[in-house]
PDB file of C-alpha atoms in Angstrom:
ATOM      1  CA  UNK A   1       0.000   0.000   0.000  1.00 71.00           C
ATOM      2  CA  UNK A   2       1.293   3.461  -0.895  1.00 78.00           C
ATOM      3  CA  UNK A   3       2.235   5.665   2.047  1.00 88.00           C
ATOM      4  CA  UNK A   4       0.010   8.728   2.562  1.00 88.00           C
ATOM      5  CA  UNK A   5       2.811  11.168   1.771  1.00 91.00           C
ATOM      6  CA  UNK A   6       3.516   9.496  -1.570  1.00 92.00           C
ATOM      7  CA  UNK A   7      -0.180   9.579  -2.421  1.00 93.00           C
ATOM      8  CA  UNK A   8      -0.042  13.315  -1.785  1.00 94.00           C
ATOM      9  CA  UNK A   9       2.991  13.553  -4.034  1.00 94.00           C
ATOM     10  CA  UNK A  10       1.162  11.806  -6.892  1.00 94.00           C
ATOM     11  CA  UNK A  11      -1.941  13.975  -6.492  1.00 95.00           C
ATOM     12  CA  UNK A  12       0.169  17.123  -6.284  1.00 94.00           C
ATOM     13  CA  UNK A  13       2.089  16.262  -9.440  1.00 95.00           C
ATOM     14  CA  UNK A  14      -1.205  15.601 -11.243  1.00 95.00           C
ATOM     15  CA  UNK A  15      -2.442  19.062 -10.219  1.00 96.00           C
ATOM     16  CA  UNK A  16       0.750  20.662 -11.488  1.00 95.00           C
ATOM     17  CA  UNK A  17       0.560  18.802 -14.789  1.00 95.00           C
ATOM     18  CA  UNK A  18      -3.059  19.883 -15.253  1.00 94.00           C
ATOM     19  CA  UNK A  19      -2.281  23.621 -15.137  1.00 95.00           C
ATOM     20  CA  UNK A  20       0.978  23.686 -17.101  1.00 93.00           C
ATOM     21  CA  UNK A  21      -0.498  24.103 -20.594  1.00 93.00           C
ATOM     22  CA  UNK A  22      -1.028  27.909 -20.487  1.00 95.00           C
ATOM     23  CA  UNK A  23       2.713  28.397 -20.195  1.00 94.00           C
ATOM     24  CA  UNK A  24       4.151  25.578 -22.266  1.00 93.00           C
ATOM     25  CA  UNK A  25       1.861  25.473 -25.303  1.00 95.00           C
ATOM     26  CA  UNK A  26       1.460  29.209 -25.808  1.00 96.00           C
ATOM     27  CA  UNK A  27       3.567  29.178 -28.979  1.00 95.00           C
ATOM     28  CA  UNK A  28       1.143  26.735 -30.611  1.00 96.00           C
ATOM     29  CA  UNK A  29      -1.571  29.388 -30.477  1.00 97.00           C
ATOM     30  CA  UNK A  30       0.447  32.419 -31.594  1.00 96.00           C
ATOM     31  CA  UNK A  31       0.164  32.013 -35.402  1.00 96.00           C
ATOM     32  CA  UNK A  32      -3.636  31.809 -35.271  1.00 96.00           C
ATOM     33  CA  UNK A  33      -3.906  34.578 -32.683  1.00 97.00           C
ATOM     34  CA  UNK A  34      -1.792  36.967 -34.754  1.00 96.00           C
ATOM     35  CA  UNK A  35      -4.038  36.334 -37.752  1.00 95.00           C
ATOM     36  CA  UNK A  36      -7.218  36.683 -35.690  1.00 94.00           C
ATOM     37  CA  UNK A  37      -6.307  39.979 -34.020  1.00 95.00           C
ATOM     38  CA  UNK A  38      -4.064  41.390 -36.742  1.00 95.00           C
ATOM     39  CA  UNK A  39      -1.321  42.457 -34.344  1.00 95.00           C
ATOM     40  CA  UNK A  40       2.454  42.255 -34.220  1.00 95.00           C
ATOM     41  CA  UNK A  41       4.282  39.437 -32.469  1.00 95.00           C
ATOM     42  CA  UNK A  42       5.494  41.910 -29.823  1.00 96.00           C
ATOM     43  CA  UNK A  43       1.963  43.095 -28.982  1.00 97.00           C
ATOM     44  CA  UNK A  44       0.685  39.534 -28.762  1.00 97.00           C
ATOM     45  CA  UNK A  45       3.609  38.460 -26.605  1.00 97.00           C
ATOM     46  CA  UNK A  46       2.456  40.843 -23.865  1.00 97.00           C
ATOM     47  CA  UNK A  47      -0.165  38.194 -23.086  1.00 97.00           C
ATOM     48  CA  UNK A  48       2.496  35.644 -22.249  1.00 97.00           C
ATOM     49  CA  UNK A  49       4.551  38.205 -20.325  1.00 97.00           C
ATOM     50  CA  UNK A  50       1.539  38.995 -18.134  1.00 97.00           C
ATOM     51  CA  UNK A  51       1.055  35.282 -17.498  1.00 97.00           C
ATOM     52  CA  UNK A  52       4.639  34.820 -16.294  1.00 95.00           C
ATOM     53  CA  UNK A  53       4.834  38.062 -14.305  1.00 95.00           C
ATOM     54  CA  UNK A  54       1.577  37.497 -12.435  1.00 94.00           C
ATOM     55  CA  UNK A  55       2.400  33.826 -11.943  1.00 92.00           C
ATOM     56  CA  UNK A  56       5.402  34.881  -9.843  1.00 89.00           C
ATOM     57  CA  UNK A  57       4.547  38.395  -8.616  1.00 88.00           C
ATOM     58  CA  UNK A  58       1.918  37.289  -6.105  1.00 83.00           C
ATOM     59  CA  UNK A  59       3.868  34.291  -4.795  1.00 83.00           C
ATOM     60  CA  UNK A  60       4.516  35.905  -1.371  1.00 85.00           C
ATOM     61  CA  UNK A  61       0.812  36.720  -1.002  1.00 84.00           C
ATOM     62  CA  UNK A  62      -0.206  33.258  -2.156  1.00 82.00           C
ATOM     63  CA  UNK A  63       2.305  31.736   0.267  1.00 80.00           C
ATOM     64  CA  UNK A  64       0.753  33.695   3.131  1.00 84.00           C
ATOM     65  CA  UNK A  65      -2.743  32.608   2.072  1.00 84.00           C
ATOM     66  CA  UNK A  66      -1.546  28.994   1.930  1.00 79.00           C
ATOM     67  CA  UNK A  67      -0.774  29.204   5.656  1.00 82.00           C
ATOM     68  CA  UNK A  68      -4.325  30.254   6.527  1.00 85.00           C
ATOM     69  CA  UNK A  69      -6.491  28.455   3.961  1.00 86.00           C
ATOM     70  CA  UNK A  70      -6.790  24.670   3.533  1.00 88.00           C
ATOM     71  CA  UNK A  71      -4.384  23.622   0.796  1.00 88.00           C
ATOM     72  CA  UNK A  72      -6.993  21.690  -1.156  1.00 91.00           C
ATOM     73  CA  UNK A  73      -9.367  24.671  -1.254  1.00 93.00           C
ATOM     74  CA  UNK A  74      -6.616  27.030  -2.383  1.00 93.00           C
ATOM     75  CA  UNK A  75      -5.362  24.674  -5.089  1.00 95.00           C
ATOM     76  CA  UNK A  76      -8.878  23.962  -6.355  1.00 96.00           C
ATOM     77  CA  UNK A  77      -9.559  27.689  -6.616  1.00 96.00           C
ATOM     78  CA  UNK A  78      -6.386  28.164  -8.648  1.00 96.00           C
ATOM     79  CA  UNK A  79      -7.253  25.250 -10.922  1.00 97.00           C
ATOM     80  CA  UNK A  80     -10.753  26.576 -11.607  1.00 97.00           C
ATOM     81  CA  UNK A  81      -9.360  30.046 -12.349  1.00 97.00           C
ATOM     82  CA  UNK A  82      -6.798  28.566 -14.734  1.00 97.00           C
ATOM     83  CA  UNK A  83      -9.413  26.563 -16.621  1.00 97.00           C
ATOM     84  CA  UNK A  84     -11.797  29.511 -16.785  1.00 98.00           C
ATOM     85  CA  UNK A  85      -9.008  31.732 -18.099  1.00 98.00           C
ATOM     86  CA  UNK A  86      -8.820  29.579 -21.237  1.00 98.00           C
ATOM     87  CA  UNK A  87     -12.592  29.279 -21.612  1.00 98.00           C
ATOM     88  CA  UNK A  88     -12.909  33.055 -21.298  1.00 98.00           C
ATOM     89  CA  UNK A  89      -9.944  33.684 -23.614  1.00 98.00           C
ATOM     90  CA  UNK A  90     -11.698  31.621 -26.272  1.00 97.00           C
ATOM     91  CA  UNK A  91     -14.453  34.273 -26.270  1.00 97.00           C
ATOM     92  CA  UNK A  92     -12.064  37.228 -26.528  1.00 96.00           C
ATOM     93  CA  UNK A  93     -12.529  39.562 -29.492  1.00 95.00           C
ATOM     94  CA  UNK A  94      -9.901  42.121 -28.558  1.00 95.00           C
ATOM     95  CA  UNK A  95      -6.280  42.018 -27.507  1.00 96.00           C
ATOM     96  CA  UNK A  96      -7.174  43.654 -24.191  1.00 97.00           C
ATOM     97  CA  UNK A  97      -9.550  40.827 -23.338  1.00 98.00           C
ATOM     98  CA  UNK A  98      -6.878  38.294 -24.248  1.00 97.00           C
ATOM     99  CA  UNK A  99      -4.487  40.079 -21.879  1.00 98.00           C
ATOM    100  CA  UNK A 100      -7.018  39.974 -19.038  1.00 98.00           C
ATOM    101  CA  UNK A 101      -8.132  36.362 -19.534  1.00 98.00           C
ATOM    102  CA  UNK A 102      -5.163  34.339 -20.740  1.00 98.00           C
ATOM    103  CA  UNK A 103      -2.547  36.637 -19.198  1.00 97.00           C
ATOM    104  CA  UNK A 104      -3.873  38.036 -15.923  1.00 97.00           C
ATOM    105  CA  UNK A 105      -6.378  35.361 -14.848  1.00 97.00           C
ATOM    106  CA  UNK A 106      -4.181  32.551 -16.141  1.00 97.00           C
ATOM    107  CA  UNK A 107      -1.107  33.899 -14.374  1.00 96.00           C
ATOM    108  CA  UNK A 108      -2.848  34.253 -11.021  1.00 95.00           C
ATOM    109  CA  UNK A 109      -4.486  30.844 -11.354  1.00 96.00           C
ATOM    110  CA  UNK A 110      -1.353  28.896 -12.278  1.00 95.00           C
ATOM    111  CA  UNK A 111       0.691  30.739  -9.650  1.00 94.00           C
ATOM    112  CA  UNK A 112      -1.822  29.879  -6.956  1.00 95.00           C
ATOM    113  CA  UNK A 113      -1.684  26.183  -7.798  1.00 95.00           C
ATOM    114  CA  UNK A 114       2.110  26.193  -8.013  1.00 93.00           C
ATOM    115  CA  UNK A 115       2.592  27.817  -4.613  1.00 92.00           C
ATOM    116  CA  UNK A 116      -0.162  25.712  -3.034  1.00 93.00           C
ATOM    117  CA  UNK A 117       1.244  22.396  -4.233  1.00 94.00           C
ATOM    118  CA  UNK A 118       4.837  23.258  -3.288  1.00 92.00           C
ATOM    119  CA  UNK A 119       3.741  24.358   0.195  1.00 90.00           C
ATOM    120  CA  UNK A 120       1.690  21.215   0.711  1.00 92.00           C
ATOM    121  CA  UNK A 121       4.386  18.799  -0.448  1.00 93.00           C
ATOM    122  CA  UNK A 122       6.986  20.478   1.750  1.00 90.00           C
ATOM    123  CA  UNK A 123       4.693  19.823   4.718  1.00 90.00           C
ATOM    124  CA  UNK A 124       4.553  16.130   3.841  1.00 91.00           C
ATOM    125  CA  UNK A 125       8.309  15.889   3.278  1.00 92.00           C
ATOM    126  CA  UNK A 126       9.803  18.100   6.014  1.00 89.00           C
ATOM    127  CA  UNK A 127      13.153  16.306   5.844  1.00 88.00           C
ATOM    128  CA  UNK A 128      13.223  16.422   2.034  1.00 89.00           C
ATOM    129  CA  UNK A 129      11.913  19.873   1.298  1.00 87.00           C
ATOM    130  CA  UNK A 130      14.240  20.388  -1.659  1.00 90.00           C
ATOM    131  CA  UNK A 131      13.153  17.130  -3.219  1.00 92.00           C
ATOM    132  CA  UNK A 132       9.487  18.034  -2.718  1.00 89.00           C
ATOM    133  CA  UNK A 133       9.895  21.437  -4.371  1.00 88.00           C
ATOM    134  CA  UNK A 134      11.879  19.925  -7.229  1.00 91.00           C
ATOM    135  CA  UNK A 135       9.301  17.194  -7.796  1.00 90.00           C
ATOM    136  CA  UNK A 136       6.539  19.811  -7.952  1.00 89.00           C
ATOM    137  CA  UNK A 137       8.484  21.724 -10.609  1.00 88.00           C
ATOM    138  CA  UNK A 138       8.972  18.473 -12.558  1.00 89.00           C
ATOM    139  CA  UNK A 139       5.231  17.796 -12.403  1.00 88.00           C
ATOM    140  CA  UNK A 140       4.614  21.233 -13.882  1.00 89.00           C
ATOM    141  CA  UNK A 141       6.798  20.327 -16.847  1.00 85.00           C
ATOM    142  CA  UNK A 142       5.197  16.922 -17.325  1.00 85.00           C
ATOM    143  CA  UNK A 143       1.912  18.480 -18.358  1.00 84.00           C
ATOM    144  CA  UNK A 144       3.447  19.814 -21.565  1.00 83.00           C
ATOM    145  CA  UNK A 145       4.442  16.278 -22.556  1.00 86.00           C
ATOM    146  CA  UNK A 146       0.825  15.158 -22.223  1.00 89.00           C
ATOM    147  CA  UNK A 147      -0.954  18.037 -23.955  1.00 91.00           C
ATOM    148  CA  UNK A 148       1.340  19.418 -26.669  1.00 92.00           C
ATOM    149  CA  UNK A 149       0.431  16.938 -29.404  1.00 94.00           C
ATOM    150  CA  UNK A 150      -3.311  16.697 -28.587  1.00 95.00           C
ATOM    151  CA  UNK A 151      -3.595  20.488 -28.582  1.00 96.00           C
ATOM    152  CA  UNK A 152      -1.639  20.778 -31.823  1.00 95.00           C
ATOM    153  CA  UNK A 153      -3.880  18.171 -33.435  1.00 96.00           C
ATOM    154  CA  UNK A 154      -7.085  19.841 -32.257  1.00 96.00           C
ATOM    155  CA  UNK A 155      -5.898  23.272 -33.407  1.00 96.00           C
ATOM    156  CA  UNK A 156      -5.667  21.963 -36.940  1.00 95.00           C
ATOM    157  CA  UNK A 157      -9.248  20.713 -36.876  1.00 94.00           C
ATOM    158  CA  UNK A 158     -11.154  22.999 -34.500  1.00 94.00           C
ATOM    159  CA  UNK A 159      -9.232  26.272 -34.478  1.00 96.00           C
ATOM    160  CA  UNK A 160      -7.897  28.115 -31.452  1.00 97.00           C
ATOM    161  CA  UNK A 161     -11.275  29.043 -29.938  1.00 97.00           C
ATOM    162  CA  UNK A 162     -12.612  25.490 -29.874  1.00 97.00           C
ATOM    163  CA  UNK A 163      -9.289  24.162 -28.617  1.00 97.00           C
ATOM    164  CA  UNK A 164      -9.045  26.647 -25.750  1.00 97.00           C
ATOM    165  CA  UNK A 165     -12.624  25.983 -24.714  1.00 97.00           C
ATOM    166  CA  UNK A 166     -12.206  22.209 -24.689  1.00 97.00           C
ATOM    167  CA  UNK A 167      -8.849  22.142 -22.974  1.00 96.00           C
ATOM    168  CA  UNK A 168      -9.848  24.869 -20.521  1.00 97.00           C
ATOM    169  CA  UNK A 169     -12.682  22.624 -19.352  1.00 97.00           C
ATOM    170  CA  UNK A 170     -10.301  19.662 -19.290  1.00 96.00           C
ATOM    171  CA  UNK A 171      -7.822  21.592 -17.145  1.00 95.00           C
ATOM    172  CA  UNK A 172     -10.524  22.342 -14.588  1.00 96.00           C
ATOM    173  CA  UNK A 173     -12.014  18.837 -14.486  1.00 97.00           C
ATOM    174  CA  UNK A 174      -8.717  16.923 -14.404  1.00 95.00           C
ATOM    175  CA  UNK A 175      -7.198  19.313 -11.890  1.00 96.00           C
ATOM    176  CA  UNK A 176     -10.147  19.206  -9.498  1.00 96.00           C
ATOM    177  CA  UNK A 177     -10.222  15.416  -9.635  1.00 96.00           C
ATOM    178  CA  UNK A 178      -6.538  15.306  -8.667  1.00 95.00           C
ATOM    179  CA  UNK A 179      -6.898  17.992  -5.987  1.00 96.00           C
ATOM    180  CA  UNK A 180      -9.745  16.074  -4.350  1.00 95.00           C
ATOM    181  CA  UNK A 181      -7.170  13.614  -2.956  1.00 94.00           C
ATOM    182  CA  UNK A 182      -5.010  16.302  -1.368  1.00 94.00           C
ATOM    183  CA  UNK A 183      -4.868  16.474   2.419  1.00 90.00           C
ATOM    184  CA  UNK A 184      -3.097  18.836   4.766  1.00 85.00           C
ATOM    185  CA  UNK A 185      -0.623  17.078   6.988  1.00 76.00           C
ATOM    186  CA  UNK A 186      -1.660  17.276  10.624  1.00 68.00           C
ATOM    187  CA  UNK A 187       1.095  18.352  13.029  1.00 59.00           C
ATOM    188  CA  UNK A 188       2.493  15.627  15.238  1.00 50.00           C
ATOM    189  CA  UNK A 189       1.322  15.729  18.841  1.00 51.00           C
ATOM    190  CA  UNK A 190       3.706  14.752  21.575  1.00 44.00           C
ATOM    191  CA  UNK A 191       2.202  12.690  24.352  1.00 45.00           C
ATOM    192  CA  UNK A 192       3.284  13.630  27.907  1.00 46.00           C
ATOM    193  CA  UNK A 193       4.348  10.015  28.376  1.00 47.00           C
ATOM    194  CA  UNK A 194       6.950  10.370  25.656  1.00 44.00           C
ATOM    195  CA  UNK A 195       8.676  13.339  27.229  1.00 41.00           C
ATOM    196  CA  UNK A 196      12.144  12.640  28.553  1.00 42.00           C
ATOM    197  CA  UNK A 197      13.517  14.621  31.449  1.00 40.00           C
ATOM    198  CA  UNK A 198      16.861  16.196  30.630  1.00 40.00           C
ATOM    199  CA  UNK A 199      19.154  16.730  33.637  1.00 42.00           C
ATOM    200  CA  UNK A 200      19.983  20.322  34.250  1.00 41.00           C
ATOM    201  CA  UNK A 201      23.592  21.275  33.916  1.00 43.00           C
ATOM    202  CA  UNK A 202      24.897  23.478  36.660  1.00 41.00           C
ATOM    203  CA  UNK A 203      27.660  25.920  35.828  1.00 42.00           C
TER     204      UNK A 203
END
């Protein structure tokens, strides 16, 4: 039987993989988006810049929230926001709306999940905190391996709007299913019977 902490690791990695697509498959959408909005590559790239900046800018705030809100609730909220960012971006008819949906909402959503999962896994692996953080980062990268080719294939047949809508919903559903198994590690309680008296040393 798998130990509870390793079950949390698997669920956490699944959550990270679910929300990685906005960052790693952005370039697949750019040719169609440039044609749709009739803008330069530089203007379109602001969308991706907003995603990355907001993904990291609020990390201290998200870390503070993670200490006061159940990890599963925080991660689920970030997953839903990430999925909705793609569904809403699929309805965008201006570059400003693309900035706000894919960039701003997507950045905050993915950043929330990232910080939440890292914080949770470090609780479950207090003696291997570096390993836990590194594994979470690896899980984030794994998502691109799973979605790059399906998204590329669907783009060719359904266009960028249909693809974003479908995969936005998939992000939310798959992520929530994985997050459902997350649990906050309860602090260990020391029984009075286990206390050992330490002799006092006199100077």
